[in-house]
PDB file of C-alpha atoms in Angstrom:
ATOM      1  CA  MET A 259       2.644   1.921   7.497  1.00  0.00           C
ATOM      2  CA  VAL A 260      -0.439   0.146   9.316  1.00  0.00           C
ATOM      3  CA  ALA A 261       0.653  -2.380  11.976  1.00  0.00           C
ATOM      4  CA  ASP A 262      -2.448  -4.151  12.620  1.00  0.00           C
ATOM      5  CA  GLY A 263      -1.992  -7.719  14.024  1.00  0.00           C
ATOM      6  CA  GLU A 264       0.518  -9.994  13.284  1.00  0.00           C
ATOM      7  CA  ARG A 265       0.811 -10.363   9.543  1.00  0.00           C
ATOM      8  CA  LEU A 266       0.771  -6.863   8.987  1.00  0.00           C
ATOM      9  CA  SER A 267       2.956  -5.774  11.853  1.00  0.00           C
ATOM     10  CA  LEU A 268       5.763  -8.570  10.585  1.00  0.00           C
ATOM     11  CA  GLY A 269       5.588  -6.985   7.500  1.00  0.00           C
ATOM     12  CA  CYS A 270       6.205  -3.540   8.583  1.00  0.00           C
ATOM     13  CA  VAL A 271       9.124  -4.774  10.507  1.00  0.00           C
ATOM     14  CA  VAL A 272      10.487  -6.677   7.687  1.00  0.00           C
ATOM     15  CA  SER A 273      10.385  -3.506   5.506  1.00  0.00           C
ATOM     16  CA  ALA A 274      11.891  -1.434   8.063  1.00  0.00           C
ATOM     17  CA  ILE A 275      15.040  -3.610   8.411  1.00  0.00           C
ATOM     18  CA  ILE A 276      15.511  -3.960   4.889  1.00  0.00           C
ATOM     19  CA  ALA A 277      15.400  -0.273   4.640  1.00  0.00           C
ATOM     20  CA  ARG A 278      18.241   0.102   6.759  1.00  0.00           C
ATOM     21  CA  LYS A 279      20.641  -0.927   3.785  1.00  0.00           C
ATOM     22  CA  SER A 280      18.395  -0.147   0.846  1.00  0.00           C
ATOM     23  CA  PHE A 281      16.895   3.288   1.966  1.00  0.00           C
ATOM     24  CA  PRO A 282      18.756   4.474   5.108  1.00  0.00           C
ATOM     25  CA  ALA A 283      17.325   8.032   4.757  1.00  0.00           C
ATOM     26  CA  ALA A 284      13.667   6.670   5.012  1.00  0.00           C
ATOM     27  CA  ARG A 285      11.988   7.310   8.365  1.00  0.00           C
ATOM     28  CA  PHE A 286       9.510   4.544   9.256  1.00  0.00           C
ATOM     29  CA  HIS A 287       5.978   5.318  11.185  1.00  0.00           C
ATOM     30  CA  PHE A 288       3.986   2.566  12.363  1.00  0.00           C
ATOM     31  CA  ALA A 289       0.415   3.489  12.519  1.00  0.00           C
ATOM     32  CA  VAL A 290      -1.406   1.073  14.992  1.00  0.00           C
ATOM     33  CA  PRO A 291      -5.307   1.076  15.485  1.00  0.00           C
ATOM     34  CA  SER A 292      -6.596   1.765  18.988  1.00  0.00           C
ATOM     35  CA  ASP A 293      -8.081  -2.018  19.265  1.00  0.00           C
ATOM     36  CA  ALA A 294      -4.753  -3.810  18.303  1.00  0.00           C
ATOM     37  CA  ASP A 295      -1.125  -3.657  18.943  1.00  0.00           C
ATOM     38  CA  ILE A 296       2.298  -4.830  17.232  1.00  0.00           C
ATOM     39  CA  SER A 297       2.961  -7.672  19.963  1.00  0.00           C
ATOM     40  CA  LEU A 298       5.667  -9.674  18.078  1.00  0.00           C
ATOM     41  CA  ASP A 299       7.853 -10.385  20.945  1.00  0.00           C
ATOM     42  CA  LEU A 300      10.570  -8.217  19.311  1.00  0.00           C
ATOM     43  CA  PRO A 301      13.945  -7.796  21.143  1.00  0.00           C
ATOM     44  CA  ASP A 302      14.139  -4.779  23.157  1.00  0.00           C
ATOM     45  CA  GLY A 303      14.952  -1.578  21.600  1.00  0.00           C
ATOM     46  CA  LEU A 304      14.789  -3.036  17.923  1.00  0.00           C
ATOM     47  CA  LEU A 305      12.057  -0.254  16.751  1.00  0.00           C
ATOM     48  CA  ASP A 306      14.453   2.373  18.376  1.00  0.00           C
ATOM     49  CA  ASP A 307      17.386   1.035  16.544  1.00  0.00           C
ATOM     50  CA  LEU A 308      15.340   0.811  13.262  1.00  0.00           C
ATOM     51  CA  GLY A 309      14.389   4.474  14.012  1.00  0.00           C
ATOM     52  CA  VAL A 310      10.583   3.439  14.089  1.00  0.00           C
ATOM     53  CA  LYS A 311       7.962   5.749  15.766  1.00  0.00           C
ATOM     54  CA  THR A 312       4.479   4.470  16.455  1.00  0.00           C
ATOM     55  CA  HIS A 313       1.559   6.196  16.458  1.00  0.00           C
ATOM     56  CA  VAL A 314      -1.995   5.184  17.763  1.00  0.00           C
ATOM     57  CA  PHE A 315      -4.969   6.261  15.946  1.00  0.00           C
ATOM     58  CA  PRO A 316      -8.791   5.598  16.900  1.00  0.00           C
ATOM     59  CA  PHE A 317     -10.212   2.407  15.242  1.00  0.00           C
ATOM     60  CA  ARG A 318     -13.410   2.476  13.350  1.00  0.00           C
ATOM     61  CA  SER A 319     -15.641  -0.360  12.303  1.00  0.00           C
ATOM     62  CA  LEU A 320     -17.165  -0.306   8.779  1.00  0.00           C
ATOM     63  CA  LEU A 321     -19.458  -3.110   7.462  1.00  0.00           C
ATOM     64  CA  VAL A 322     -19.096  -3.401   3.610  1.00  0.00           C
ATOM     65  CA  GLU A 323     -21.108  -6.082   1.906  1.00  0.00           C
ATOM     66  CA  GLY A 324     -21.887  -7.532   5.346  1.00  0.00           C
ATOM     67  CA  LYS A 325     -18.132  -7.950   6.108  1.00  0.00           C
ATOM     68  CA  ASP A 326     -15.815  -6.088   8.648  1.00  0.00           C
ATOM     69  CA  TYR A 327     -13.800  -3.853   6.400  1.00  0.00           C
ATOM     70  CA  ARG A 328     -10.565  -3.473   8.286  1.00  0.00           C
ATOM     71  CA  ILE A 329      -8.978  -2.061   5.126  1.00  0.00           C
ATOM     72  CA  LEU A 330     -10.272   1.122   6.366  1.00  0.00           C
ATOM     73  CA  ASN A 331      -7.589   1.182   8.736  1.00  0.00           C
ATOM     74  CA  LYS A 332      -4.962   2.376   6.392  1.00  0.00           C
ATOM     75  CA  VAL A 333      -7.028   5.275   5.458  1.00  0.00           C
ATOM     76  CA  ARG A 334      -7.763   6.407   8.820  1.00  0.00           C
ATOM     77  CA  ALA A 335      -4.045   6.206   9.487  1.00  0.00           C
ATOM     78  CA  LEU A 336      -3.046   9.060   7.559  1.00  0.00           C
ATOM     79  CA  SER A 337      -4.832  11.303   9.728  1.00  0.00           C
ATOM     80  CA  ALA A 338      -2.488  10.465  12.666  1.00  0.00           C
ATOM     81  CA  PHE A 339       0.370  12.225  10.725  1.00  0.00           C
ATOM     82  CA  GLY A 340      -1.428  15.534  10.745  1.00  0.00           C
ATOM     83  CA  PRO A 341      -0.682  17.790   7.872  1.00  0.00           C
ATOM     84  CA  SER A 342       2.828  16.339   7.055  1.00  0.00           C
ATOM     85  CA  PRO A 343       3.836  15.170   3.555  1.00  0.00           C
ATOM     86  CA  VAL A 344       3.407  11.318   3.985  1.00  0.00           C
ATOM     87  CA  LEU A 345       4.588   8.384   1.521  1.00  0.00           C
ATOM     88  CA  PHE A 346       2.104   5.666   2.805  1.00  0.00           C
ATOM     89  CA  CYS A 347       2.818   2.355   1.830  1.00  0.00           C
ATOM     90  CA  ASP A 348       1.286  -0.937   2.719  1.00  0.00           C
ATOM     91  CA  SER A 349       3.200  -3.209   5.253  1.00  0.00           C
ATOM     92  CA  ASP A 350       3.870  -5.421   2.450  1.00  0.00           C
ATOM     93  CA  LEU A 351       5.931  -3.503   0.348  1.00  0.00           C
ATOM     94  CA  PHE A 352       9.581  -2.810   0.841  1.00  0.00           C
ATOM     95  CA  PHE A 353      12.280  -0.814  -1.128  1.00  0.00           C
ATOM     96  CA  VAL A 354      15.336  -2.281  -3.075  1.00  0.00           C
ATOM     97  CA  ARG A 355      16.660   1.278  -3.246  1.00  0.00           C
ATOM     98  CA  ALA A 356      16.256   4.852  -2.143  1.00  0.00           C
ATOM     99  CA  VAL A 357      13.450   6.978  -3.727  1.00  0.00           C
ATOM    100  CA  PRO A 358      14.871  10.498  -4.759  1.00  0.00           C
ATOM    101  CA  VAL A 359      13.147  12.768  -2.609  1.00  0.00           C
ATOM    102  CA  ASP A 360      13.167  15.280  -5.472  1.00  0.00           C
ATOM    103  CA  TYR A 361      10.612  13.167  -7.285  1.00  0.00           C
ATOM    104  CA  PHE A 362       8.048  14.209  -4.760  1.00  0.00           C
ATOM    105  CA  THR A 363       9.195  18.161  -4.591  1.00  0.00           C
ATOM    106  CA  GLY A 364       6.458  20.623  -5.799  1.00  0.00           C
ATOM    107  CA  ARG A 365       3.633  17.832  -5.890  1.00  0.00           C
ATOM    108  CA  THR A 366       0.671  19.578  -4.465  1.00  0.00           C
ATOM    109  CA  VAL A 367      -1.990  16.755  -5.072  1.00  0.00           C
ATOM    110  CA  PRO A 368      -2.312  13.296  -3.676  1.00  0.00           C
ATOM    111  CA  ALA A 369      -0.600  10.682  -6.059  1.00  0.00           C
ATOM    112  CA  ALA A 370      -0.369   6.780  -6.500  1.00  0.00           C
ATOM    113  CA  THR A 371       0.880   4.268  -9.039  1.00  0.00           C
ATOM    114  CA  PRO A 372      -1.359   2.531 -11.417  1.00  0.00           C
ATOM    115  CA  GLU A 373      -3.076  -0.833 -10.576  1.00  0.00           C
ATOM    116  CA  HIS A 374      -1.630  -3.984 -12.188  1.00  0.00           C
ATOM    117  CA  GLY A 375      -4.786  -5.073 -13.918  1.00  0.00           C
ATOM    118  CA  ARG A 376      -7.784  -3.042 -15.177  1.00  0.00           C
ATOM    119  CA  HIS A 377     -11.047  -3.348 -13.269  1.00  0.00           C
ATOM    120  CA  ASP A 378     -13.821  -1.450 -14.422  1.00  0.00           C
ATOM    121  CA  PHE A 379     -16.107   0.373 -12.211  1.00  0.00           C
ATOM    122  CA  PRO A 380     -18.987   2.733 -13.026  1.00  0.00           C
ATOM    123  CA  TRP A 381     -16.662   5.791 -12.859  1.00  0.00           C
ATOM    124  CA  GLU A 382     -18.604   8.087 -15.384  1.00  0.00           C
ATOM    125  CA  SER A 383     -21.572   7.811 -12.994  1.00  0.00           C
ATOM    126  CA  LEU A 384     -19.518   7.961  -9.519  1.00  0.00           C
ATOM    127  CA  TYR A 385     -17.630  11.499 -10.448  1.00  0.00           C
ATOM    128  CA  PRO A 386     -20.738  13.689 -11.208  1.00  0.00           C
ATOM    129  CA  HIS A 387     -22.559  11.891  -8.131  1.00  0.00           C
ATOM    130  CA  PHE A 388     -19.903  13.757  -6.039  1.00  0.00           C
ATOM    131  CA  ASP A 389     -20.043  16.835  -8.149  1.00  0.00           C
ATOM    132  CA  MET A 390     -16.578  15.910  -9.542  1.00  0.00           C
ATOM    133  CA  TYR A 391     -15.581  15.429 -13.214  1.00  0.00           C
ATOM    134  CA  CYS A 392     -14.513  12.318 -14.757  1.00  0.00           C
ATOM    135  CA  PRO A 393     -10.870  12.277 -15.982  1.00  0.00           C
ATOM    136  CA  SER A 394      -9.935  13.074 -19.577  1.00  0.00           C
ATOM    137  CA  PHE A 395      -7.010  10.808 -19.822  1.00  0.00           C
ATOM    138  CA  ARG A 396      -6.056   7.142 -19.388  1.00  0.00           C
ATOM    139  CA  ILE A 397      -3.493   5.266 -17.541  1.00  0.00           C
ATOM    140  CA  LEU A 398      -1.285   2.384 -18.581  1.00  0.00           C
ATOM    141  CA  CYS A 399      -1.922  -0.324 -15.906  1.00  0.00           C
ATOM    142  CA  GLY A 400       1.202  -2.706 -14.951  1.00  0.00           C
ATOM    143  CA  GLY A 401      -0.136  -5.558 -17.091  1.00  0.00           C
ATOM    144  CA  GLY A 402      -0.230  -3.410 -20.217  1.00  0.00           C
ATOM    145  CA  GLU A 403      -3.959  -2.512 -20.069  1.00  0.00           C
ATOM    146  CA  VAL A 404      -5.400   1.051 -20.825  1.00  0.00           C
ATOM    147  CA  SER A 405      -7.809   1.961 -18.060  1.00  0.00           C
ATOM    148  CA  LEU A 406      -9.271   5.358 -16.503  1.00  0.00           C
ATOM    149  CA  PRO A 407      -7.242   6.484 -13.508  1.00  0.00           C
ATOM    150  CA  TRP A 408      -7.527   3.494 -11.111  1.00  0.00           C
ATOM    151  CA  PHE A 409      -4.607   3.261  -8.488  1.00  0.00           C
ATOM    152  CA  ASN A 410      -3.110   0.440  -6.375  1.00  0.00           C
ATOM    153  CA  ALA A 411      -3.569   1.880  -2.938  1.00  0.00           C
ATOM    154  CA  GLY A 412      -0.249   0.019  -1.501  1.00  0.00           C
ATOM    155  CA  LEU A 413       1.806   3.386  -2.304  1.00  0.00           C
ATOM    156  CA  VAL A 414      -0.032   6.894  -1.902  1.00  0.00           C
ATOM    157  CA  TYR A 415       1.667  10.183  -1.524  1.00  0.00           C
ATOM    158  CA  ALA A 416      -0.194  12.642   0.313  1.00  0.00           C
ATOM    159  CA  PRO A 417       1.165  16.199   0.545  1.00  0.00           C
ATOM    160  CA  ASN A 418      -1.112  16.490   3.592  1.00  0.00           C
ATOM    161  CA  GLY A 419      -1.723  13.294   5.553  1.00  0.00           C
ATOM    162  CA  ALA A 420      -4.770  14.262   7.432  1.00  0.00           C
ATOM    163  CA  GLU A 421      -6.387  16.117   4.566  1.00  0.00           C
ATOM    164  CA  LEU A 422      -6.258  13.224   2.163  1.00  0.00           C
ATOM    165  CA  GLY A 423      -7.018  10.699   4.995  1.00  0.00           C
ATOM    166  CA  GLY A 424     -10.360  12.499   6.091  1.00  0.00           C
ATOM    167  CA  VAL A 425     -11.464  12.785   2.435  1.00  0.00           C
ATOM    168  CA  TRP A 426     -10.452   9.413   1.522  1.00  0.00           C
ATOM    169  CA  GLU A 427     -12.529   8.079   4.665  1.00  0.00           C
ATOM    170  CA  ASP A 428     -15.597  10.289   3.924  1.00  0.00           C
ATOM    171  CA  LEU A 429     -15.781   9.089   0.188  1.00  0.00           C
ATOM    172  CA  CYS A 430     -15.520   5.204   1.517  1.00  0.00           C
ATOM    173  CA  VAL A 431     -18.208   5.711   3.911  1.00  0.00           C
ATOM    174  CA  ALA A 432     -20.540   7.499   1.176  1.00  0.00           C
ATOM    175  CA  ILE A 433     -19.589   4.965  -1.663  1.00  0.00           C
ATOM    176  CA  ASN A 434     -20.418   2.295   0.649  1.00  0.00           C
ATOM    177  CA  GLN A 435     -24.076   3.256   0.749  1.00  0.00           C
ATOM    178  CA  LEU A 436     -24.332   3.092  -2.967  1.00  0.00           C
ATOM    179  CA  ASP A 437     -25.898  -0.192  -3.960  1.00  0.00           C
ATOM    180  CA  TRP A 438     -25.272   0.579  -7.619  1.00  0.00           C
ATOM    181  CA  VAL A 439     -21.386   0.394  -6.942  1.00  0.00           C
ATOM    182  CA  PRO A 440     -20.199  -3.429  -7.409  1.00  0.00           C
ATOM    183  CA  GLU A 441     -17.403  -5.212  -5.726  1.00  0.00           C
ATOM    184  CA  ARG A 442     -17.059  -2.644  -2.664  1.00  0.00           C
ATOM    185  CA  TRP A 443     -15.849  -5.450  -0.857  1.00  0.00           C
ATOM    186  CA  PRO A 444     -12.877  -5.646  -1.151  1.00  0.00           C
ATOM    187  CA  TYR A 445     -12.189  -2.505  -3.480  1.00  0.00           C
ATOM    188  CA  LEU A 446     -13.978   0.167  -1.498  1.00  0.00           C
ATOM    189  CA  ASP A 447     -10.657   1.867  -0.705  1.00  0.00           C
ATOM    190  CA  GLN A 448      -9.383   1.638  -4.192  1.00  0.00           C
ATOM    191  CA  ILE A 449     -12.572   2.699  -5.482  1.00  0.00           C
ATOM    192  CA  ALA A 450     -12.629   5.896  -3.346  1.00  0.00           C
ATOM    193  CA  LEU A 451      -9.095   6.862  -3.990  1.00  0.00           C
ATOM    194  CA  PRO A 452      -9.181   8.376  -7.474  1.00  0.00           C
ATOM    195  CA  LEU A 453     -12.299  10.536  -6.051  1.00  0.00           C
ATOM    196  CA  ALA A 454     -10.538  11.654  -3.069  1.00  0.00           C
ATOM    197  CA  MET A 455      -7.603  12.856  -5.481  1.00  0.00           C
ATOM    198  CA  ALA A 456     -10.119  14.597  -7.616  1.00  0.00           C
ATOM    199  CA  LYS A 457     -11.752  16.248  -4.338  1.00  0.00           C
ATOM    200  CA  LEU A 458      -8.271  17.622  -3.498  1.00  0.00           C
ATOM    201  CA  THR A 459      -7.177  18.665  -7.132  1.00  0.00           C
ATOM    202  CA  PRO A 460      -8.135  22.127  -8.729  1.00  0.00           C
ATOM    203  CA  GLY A 461     -11.079  21.790 -11.080  1.00  0.00           C
ATOM    204  CA  ALA A 462     -12.399  18.656  -9.184  1.00  0.00           C
ATOM    205  CA  ARG A 463     -10.704  16.326 -11.597  1.00  0.00           C
ATOM    206  CA  VAL A 464      -7.703  13.766 -11.495  1.00  0.00           C
ATOM    207  CA  MET A 465      -4.803  15.032 -13.251  1.00  0.00           C
ATOM    208  CA  GLU A 466      -1.680  13.352 -14.646  1.00  0.00           C
ATOM    209  CA  ALA A 467      -0.144  14.895 -11.649  1.00  0.00           C
ATOM    210  CA  SER A 468      -1.505  12.066  -9.606  1.00  0.00           C
ATOM    211  CA  VAL A 469       0.109   9.338 -11.544  1.00  0.00           C
ATOM    212  CA  LEU A 470       3.490   8.025  -9.807  1.00  0.00           C
ATOM    213  CA  ASP A 471       6.104   5.697 -12.026  1.00  0.00           C
ATOM    214  CA  GLY A 472       4.987   2.080 -11.642  1.00  0.00           C
ATOM    215  CA  ARG A 473       8.585   1.248 -10.342  1.00  0.00           C
ATOM    216  CA  LEU A 474       7.693   2.692  -7.241  1.00  0.00           C
ATOM    217  CA  ASN A 475       5.115  -0.155  -6.724  1.00  0.00           C
ATOM    218  CA  GLN A 476       6.019  -3.418  -8.570  1.00  0.00           C
ATOM    219  CA  ASN A 477       3.873  -6.458  -7.586  1.00  0.00           C
ATOM    220  CA  LEU A 478       5.301 -10.088  -7.116  1.00  0.00           C
ATOM    221  CA  PHE A 479       3.049 -12.631  -8.178  1.00  0.00           C
ATOM    222  CA  HIS A 480       3.377 -16.623  -7.848  1.00  0.00           C
ATOM    223  CA  TRP A 481       2.115 -17.106 -11.682  1.00  0.00           C
ATOM    224  CA  MET A 482       4.699 -15.199 -13.270  1.00  0.00           C
ATOM    225  CA  HIS A 483       7.563 -16.817 -14.391  1.00  0.00           C
ATOM    226  CA  ASP A 484      10.361 -14.169 -14.444  1.00  0.00           C
ATOM    227  CA  GLN A 485       9.930 -11.079 -12.193  1.00  0.00           C
ATOM    228  CA  SER A 486      13.586 -10.419 -11.930  1.00  0.00           C
ATOM    229  CA  TYR A 487      12.966  -6.972 -13.339  1.00  0.00           C
ATOM    230  CA  ALA A 488      11.799  -5.955  -9.893  1.00  0.00           C
ATOM    231  CA  GLU A 489      15.220  -5.639  -8.743  1.00  0.00           C
ATOM    232  CA  HIS A 490      15.640  -2.572 -11.019  1.00  0.00           C
ATOM    233  CA  GLY A 491      12.812  -0.741  -9.628  1.00  0.00           C
ATOM    234  CA  PHE A 492      12.169   1.001  -6.216  1.00  0.00           C
ATOM    235  CA  GLY A 493       9.492  -0.635  -4.348  1.00  0.00           C
ATOM    236  CA  VAL A 494       8.524  -4.164  -4.213  1.00  0.00           C
ATOM    237  CA  HIS A 495       4.767  -4.997  -3.136  1.00  0.00           C
ATOM    238  CA  HIS A 496       5.209  -8.628  -2.323  1.00  0.00           C
ATOM    239  CA  HIS A 497       1.703  -9.450  -0.806  1.00  0.00           C
ATOM    240  CA  GLY A 498       3.393 -11.406   1.857  1.00  0.00           C
ATOM    241  CA  ARG A 499       4.795 -14.071  -0.668  1.00  0.00           C
ATOM    242  CA  VAL A 500       8.098 -14.556   1.484  1.00  0.00           C
ATOM    243  CA  SER A 501       9.066 -17.288  -0.810  1.00  0.00           C
ATOM    244  CA  LEU A 502       9.158 -14.841  -3.720  1.00  0.00           C
ATOM    245  CA  ILE A 503      11.258 -12.300  -1.536  1.00  0.00           C
ATOM    246  CA  ARG A 504      13.810 -15.094  -0.872  1.00  0.00           C
ATOM    247  CA  ARG A 505      14.063 -16.050  -4.753  1.00  0.00           C
ATOM    248  CA  TYR A 506      14.526 -12.782  -6.042  1.00  0.00           C
ATOM    249  CA  PHE A 507      16.396 -10.795  -3.259  1.00  0.00           C
ATOM    250  CA  PRO A 508      18.768 -13.274  -1.859  1.00  0.00           C
ATOM    251  CA  ARG A 509      21.558 -10.447  -1.936  1.00  0.00           C
ATOM    252  CA  ILE A 510      19.691  -7.976   0.087  1.00  0.00           C
ATOM    253  CA  LEU A 511      19.044 -10.795   2.587  1.00  0.00           C
ATOM    254  CA  MET A 512      22.293 -11.772   2.755  1.00  0.00           C
ATOM    255  CA  TRP A 513      23.535  -8.150   3.304  1.00  0.00           C
ATOM    256  CA  LEU A 514      21.476  -7.540   6.226  1.00  0.00           C
ATOM    257  CA  ARG A 515      22.048 -10.933   8.223  1.00  0.00           C
ATOM    258  CA  GLU A 516      24.873  -9.907   9.937  1.00  0.00           C
ATOM    259  CA  ASP A 517      23.582  -6.626  11.446  1.00  0.00           C
ATOM    260  CA  TYR A 518      19.702  -7.829  11.936  1.00  0.00           C
ATOM    261  CA  PRO A 519      20.055 -12.077  12.644  1.00  0.00           C
ATOM    262  CA  ILE A 520      16.308 -11.684  13.727  1.00  0.00           C
ATOM    263  CA  LEU A 521      15.311 -11.122   9.911  1.00  0.00           C
ATOM    264  CA  ASP A 522      15.364 -14.786   9.157  1.00  0.00           C
ATOM    265  CA  GLU A 523      13.201 -15.684  12.131  1.00  0.00           C
ATOM    266  CA  LEU A 524      10.901 -12.965  11.341  1.00  0.00           C
ATOM    267  CA  LEU A 525      10.592 -14.125   7.521  1.00  0.00           C
ATOM    268  CA  ASP A 526       9.982 -17.612   8.926  1.00  0.00           C
ATOM    269  CA  ARG A 527       6.883 -16.648  10.944  1.00  0.00           C
ATOM    270  CA  TYR A 528       5.687 -14.196   8.209  1.00  0.00           C
ATOM    271  CA  SER A 529       5.859 -17.177   5.568  1.00  0.00           C
ATOM    272  CA  VAL A 530       2.860 -18.653   7.251  1.00  0.00           C
ATOM    273  CA  TYR A 531       0.882 -15.981   5.242  1.00  0.00           C
ATOM    274  CA  ASP A 532       2.492 -16.754   1.763  1.00  0.00           C
ATOM    275  CA  ASP A 533      -0.522 -17.655  -0.519  1.00  0.00           C
ATOM    276  CA  ALA A 534       1.841 -20.306  -2.210  1.00  0.00           C
ATOM    277  CA  ILE A 535       1.748 -22.534   0.775  1.00  0.00           C
ATOM    278  CA  GLU A 536      -1.277 -24.803   1.551  1.00  0.00           C
ATOM    279  CA  LEU A 537      -2.589 -23.840   4.864  1.00  0.00           C
ATOM    280  CA  PRO A 538      -3.926 -26.512   7.188  1.00  0.00           C
ATOM    281  CA  VAL A 539      -7.563 -26.784   7.240  1.00  0.00           C
ATOM    282  CA  GLY A 540      -9.547 -26.089  10.526  1.00  0.00           C
TER     283      GLY A 540
END
């Protein structure tokens, strides 16, 4: 996970605390860009108690359509882990149950879960532009639409973290120069991800092995009336919607309070970033 500023750092710590009960075998690593720090005024020893290791990696600035693209940090963070296998997760994702390690055994190509909604990009032009082949199959998005492989970058498996990080970053930088690719802001990392997968797959084409089960990365939305199904998955991608965490996972929070009374304080601070809350102007 990337701990870049207060919002992302709060999400990282909340996820690590929840995992102590829901996924105790998980070992968390927080990647911190060199121009930032966690600085949450946490109790001494909390990160050690959670088994968290921190890694500092070099920050790189990238302008995308005239805006600073700090999302690139998540791509660069992969290189901090060297050639080790990595399950990279966004800071706003936590696990409600343990992911069986055997699910990743034998996977030799990068993989991720389908995005919730379809979003069309010029895939038929992008792949040959980089001497790769357009996929020959379609995926089922979380919302039920059919699409060429298009992934949510909030949970990505890399058999070799540094290798995927390097290829993914190079493609982000290259695609950023292509004016004919729309909406590079804010989707540059997601546009580049399937191409990075293809680059690291024999035959230079994304294969079905790169598609993970969507239950590993289930989104929570304010506009959906009943999302209790998320309790039966593995990963919950809440996008900082603390109100929905409290609505759908009260038993997990109650389970944690005795051992980690700081959790409620962290969630209160994190709730400032909940997009259901009207923030003050100015």
